[in-house]
PDB file of C-alpha atoms in Angstrom:
ATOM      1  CA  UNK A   5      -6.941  10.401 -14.793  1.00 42.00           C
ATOM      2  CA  UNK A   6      -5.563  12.213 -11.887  1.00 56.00           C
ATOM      3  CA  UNK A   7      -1.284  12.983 -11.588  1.00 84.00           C
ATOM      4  CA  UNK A   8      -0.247  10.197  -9.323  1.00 85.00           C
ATOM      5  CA  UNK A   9       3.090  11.692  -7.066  1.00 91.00           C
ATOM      6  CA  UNK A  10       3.843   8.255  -4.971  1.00 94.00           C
ATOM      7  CA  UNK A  11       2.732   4.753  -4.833  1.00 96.00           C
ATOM      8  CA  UNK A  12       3.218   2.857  -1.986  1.00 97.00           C
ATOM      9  CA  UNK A  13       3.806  -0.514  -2.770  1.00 98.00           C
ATOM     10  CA  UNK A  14       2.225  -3.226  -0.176  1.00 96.00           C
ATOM     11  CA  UNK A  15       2.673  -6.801  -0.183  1.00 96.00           C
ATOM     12  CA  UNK A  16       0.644  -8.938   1.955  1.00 94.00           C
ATOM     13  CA  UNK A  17       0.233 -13.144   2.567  1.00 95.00           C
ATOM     14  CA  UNK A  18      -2.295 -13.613   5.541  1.00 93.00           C
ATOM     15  CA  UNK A  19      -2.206 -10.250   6.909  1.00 91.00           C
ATOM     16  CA  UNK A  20      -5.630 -10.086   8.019  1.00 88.00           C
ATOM     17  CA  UNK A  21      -5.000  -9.314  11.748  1.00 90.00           C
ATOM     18  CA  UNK A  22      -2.744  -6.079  10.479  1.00 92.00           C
ATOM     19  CA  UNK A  23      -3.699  -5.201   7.558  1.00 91.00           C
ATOM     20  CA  UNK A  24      -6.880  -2.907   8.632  1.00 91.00           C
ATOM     21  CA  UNK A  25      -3.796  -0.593  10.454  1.00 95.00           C
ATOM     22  CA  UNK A  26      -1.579  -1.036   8.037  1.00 95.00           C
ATOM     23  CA  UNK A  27      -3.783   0.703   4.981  1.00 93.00           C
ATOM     24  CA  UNK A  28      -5.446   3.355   6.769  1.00 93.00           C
ATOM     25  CA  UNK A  29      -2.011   3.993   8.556  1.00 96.00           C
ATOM     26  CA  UNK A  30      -1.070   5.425   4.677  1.00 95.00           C
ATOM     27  CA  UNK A  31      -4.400   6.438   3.439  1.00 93.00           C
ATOM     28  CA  UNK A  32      -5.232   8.403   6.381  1.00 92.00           C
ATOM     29  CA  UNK A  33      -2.030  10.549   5.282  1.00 91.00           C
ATOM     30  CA  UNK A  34      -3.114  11.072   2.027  1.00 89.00           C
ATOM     31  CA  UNK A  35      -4.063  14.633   2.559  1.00 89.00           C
ATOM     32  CA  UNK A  36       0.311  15.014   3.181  1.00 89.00           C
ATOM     33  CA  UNK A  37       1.114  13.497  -0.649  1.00 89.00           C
ATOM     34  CA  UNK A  38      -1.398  15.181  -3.671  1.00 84.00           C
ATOM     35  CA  UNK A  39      -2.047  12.458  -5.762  1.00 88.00           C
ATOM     36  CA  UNK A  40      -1.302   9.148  -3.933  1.00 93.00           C
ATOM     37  CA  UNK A  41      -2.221   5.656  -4.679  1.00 94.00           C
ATOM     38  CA  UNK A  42      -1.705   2.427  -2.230  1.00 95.00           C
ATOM     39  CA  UNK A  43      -1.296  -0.996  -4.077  1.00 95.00           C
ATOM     40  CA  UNK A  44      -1.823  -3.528  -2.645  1.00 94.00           C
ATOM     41  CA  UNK A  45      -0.356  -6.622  -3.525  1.00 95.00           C
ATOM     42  CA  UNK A  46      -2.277 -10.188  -2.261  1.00 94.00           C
ATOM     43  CA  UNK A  47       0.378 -12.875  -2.319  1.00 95.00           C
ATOM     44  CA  UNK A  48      -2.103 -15.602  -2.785  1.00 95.00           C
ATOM     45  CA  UNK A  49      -3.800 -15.339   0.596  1.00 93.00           C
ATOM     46  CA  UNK A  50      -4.839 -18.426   2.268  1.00 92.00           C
ATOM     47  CA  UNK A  51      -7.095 -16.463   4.947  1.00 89.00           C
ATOM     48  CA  UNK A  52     -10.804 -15.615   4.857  1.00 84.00           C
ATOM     49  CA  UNK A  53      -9.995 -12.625   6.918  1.00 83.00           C
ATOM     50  CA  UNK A  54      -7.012 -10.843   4.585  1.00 83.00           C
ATOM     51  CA  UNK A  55     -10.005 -11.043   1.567  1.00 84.00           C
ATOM     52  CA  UNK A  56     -12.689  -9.513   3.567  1.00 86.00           C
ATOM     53  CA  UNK A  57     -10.328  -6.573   4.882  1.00 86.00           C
ATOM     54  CA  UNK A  58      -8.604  -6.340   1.289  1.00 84.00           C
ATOM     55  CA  UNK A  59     -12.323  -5.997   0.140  1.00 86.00           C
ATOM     56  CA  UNK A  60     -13.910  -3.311   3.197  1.00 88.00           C
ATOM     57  CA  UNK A  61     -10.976  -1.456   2.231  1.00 87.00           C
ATOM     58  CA  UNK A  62     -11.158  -1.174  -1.122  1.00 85.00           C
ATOM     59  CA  UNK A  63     -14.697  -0.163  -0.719  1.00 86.00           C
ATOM     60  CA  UNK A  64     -13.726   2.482   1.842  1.00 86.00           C
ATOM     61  CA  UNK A  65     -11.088   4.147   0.239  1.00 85.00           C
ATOM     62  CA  UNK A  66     -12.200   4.587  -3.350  1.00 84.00           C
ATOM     63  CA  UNK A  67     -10.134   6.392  -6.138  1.00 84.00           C
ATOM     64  CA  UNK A  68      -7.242   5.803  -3.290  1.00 88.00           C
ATOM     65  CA  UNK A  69      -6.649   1.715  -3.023  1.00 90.00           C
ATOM     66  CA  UNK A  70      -5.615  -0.603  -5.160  1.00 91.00           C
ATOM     67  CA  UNK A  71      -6.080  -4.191  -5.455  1.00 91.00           C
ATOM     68  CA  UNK A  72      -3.470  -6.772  -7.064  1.00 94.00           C
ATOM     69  CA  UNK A  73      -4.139 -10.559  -6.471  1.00 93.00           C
ATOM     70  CA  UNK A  74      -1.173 -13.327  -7.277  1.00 95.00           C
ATOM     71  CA  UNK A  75      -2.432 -16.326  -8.570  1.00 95.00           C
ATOM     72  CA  UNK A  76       0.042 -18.123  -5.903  1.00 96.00           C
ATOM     73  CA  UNK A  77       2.198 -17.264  -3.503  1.00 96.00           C
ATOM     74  CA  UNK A  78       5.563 -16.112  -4.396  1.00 95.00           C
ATOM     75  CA  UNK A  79       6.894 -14.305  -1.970  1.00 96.00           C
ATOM     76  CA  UNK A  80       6.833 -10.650  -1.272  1.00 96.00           C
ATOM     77  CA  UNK A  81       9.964  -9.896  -3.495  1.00 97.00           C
ATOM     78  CA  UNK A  82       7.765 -10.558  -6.313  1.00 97.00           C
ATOM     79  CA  UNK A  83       4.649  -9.257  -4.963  1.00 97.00           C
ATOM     80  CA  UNK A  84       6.393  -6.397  -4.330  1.00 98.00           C
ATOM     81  CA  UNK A  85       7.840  -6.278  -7.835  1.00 98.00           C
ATOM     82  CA  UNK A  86       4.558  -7.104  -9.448  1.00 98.00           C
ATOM     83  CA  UNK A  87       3.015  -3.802  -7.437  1.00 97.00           C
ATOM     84  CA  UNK A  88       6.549  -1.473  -9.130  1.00 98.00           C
ATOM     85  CA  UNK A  89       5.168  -2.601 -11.783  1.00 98.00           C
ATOM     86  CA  UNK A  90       1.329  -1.424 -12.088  1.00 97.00           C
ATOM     87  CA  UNK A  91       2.411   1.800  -9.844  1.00 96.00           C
ATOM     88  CA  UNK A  92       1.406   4.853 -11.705  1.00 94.00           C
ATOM     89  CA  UNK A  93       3.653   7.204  -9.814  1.00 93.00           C
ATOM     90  CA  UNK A  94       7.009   8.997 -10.018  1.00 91.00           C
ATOM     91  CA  UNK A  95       7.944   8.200  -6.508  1.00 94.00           C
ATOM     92  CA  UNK A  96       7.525   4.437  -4.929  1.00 96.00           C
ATOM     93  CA  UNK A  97       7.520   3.624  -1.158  1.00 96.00           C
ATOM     94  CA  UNK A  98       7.128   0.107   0.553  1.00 97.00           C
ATOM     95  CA  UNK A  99       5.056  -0.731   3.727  1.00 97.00           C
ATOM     96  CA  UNK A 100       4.543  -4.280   4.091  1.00 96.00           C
ATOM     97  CA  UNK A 101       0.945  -5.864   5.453  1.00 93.00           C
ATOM     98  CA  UNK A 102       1.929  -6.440   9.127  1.00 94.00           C
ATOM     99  CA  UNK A 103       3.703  -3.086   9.851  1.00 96.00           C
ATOM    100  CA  UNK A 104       2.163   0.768   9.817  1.00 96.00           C
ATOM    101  CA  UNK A 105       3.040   4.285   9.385  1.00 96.00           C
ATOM    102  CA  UNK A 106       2.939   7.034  12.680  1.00 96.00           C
ATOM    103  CA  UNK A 107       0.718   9.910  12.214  1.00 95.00           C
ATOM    104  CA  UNK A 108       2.800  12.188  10.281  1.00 93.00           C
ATOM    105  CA  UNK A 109       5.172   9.791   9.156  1.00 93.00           C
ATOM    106  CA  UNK A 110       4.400   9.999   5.403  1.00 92.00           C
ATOM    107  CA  UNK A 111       4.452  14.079   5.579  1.00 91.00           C
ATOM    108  CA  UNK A 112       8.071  14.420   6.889  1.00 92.00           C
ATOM    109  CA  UNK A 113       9.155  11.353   4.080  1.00 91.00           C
ATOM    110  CA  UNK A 114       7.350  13.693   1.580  1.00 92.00           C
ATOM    111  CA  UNK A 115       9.051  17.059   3.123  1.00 91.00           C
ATOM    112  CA  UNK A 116      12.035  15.590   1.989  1.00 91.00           C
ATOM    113  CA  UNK A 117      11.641  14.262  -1.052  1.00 88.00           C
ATOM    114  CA  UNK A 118      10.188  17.777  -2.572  1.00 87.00           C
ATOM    115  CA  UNK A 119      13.225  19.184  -1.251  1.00 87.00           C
TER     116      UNK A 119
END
């Protein structure tokens, strides 16, 4: 079991048209944070298209992404909560389904929490 430094936390309900950017915008930074792990949290998604990116994903990013599936929607305050609580590491960001990091972005957060 590898030392897991962050977990970003990311709830998602019908993403499917962001959610390819959103992941990769934090797993592509991965090299920034040793030990990172991306959750993320299916609110009970209605779409075909959030599954089949949810499952490319997972298959491209191995070791690195996470998959939680609600049973039904409940908002993203408890998908959210229900991805705090299956994080494995000492730090825990957010980046919802429909947004993205910049290049970068997740090195300068991480400058700053080490110091």
């Amino acid at each position: 079991m590898t030392d897991i430094a962050l977990s970003v936390v990311m709830p998602s309900y019908n993403d499917g048209a962001w959610l390819r950017r959103a992941v990769t915008s934090v797993l592509d930074q991965a090299d920034a944070v040793p030990g990172l792990e991306l959750l993320l949290v299916d609110d009970a998604s209605t779409d075909a298209a959030t599954v089949a990116v949810q499952d490319a994903l997972a298959a491209a990013y191995p070791g690195q992404l996470r998959l939680l599936r609600q049973p039904q929607n409940a908002g993203p305050a408890r998908a959210r909560n229900a991805g705090i609580a299956a994080a494995r590491g000492r730090w825990i960001a957010f980046l919802d389904g429909d947004d993205y990091w910049l290049p970068g972005g997740l090195a300068a957060r991480w400058e700053v929490v080490q110091r």
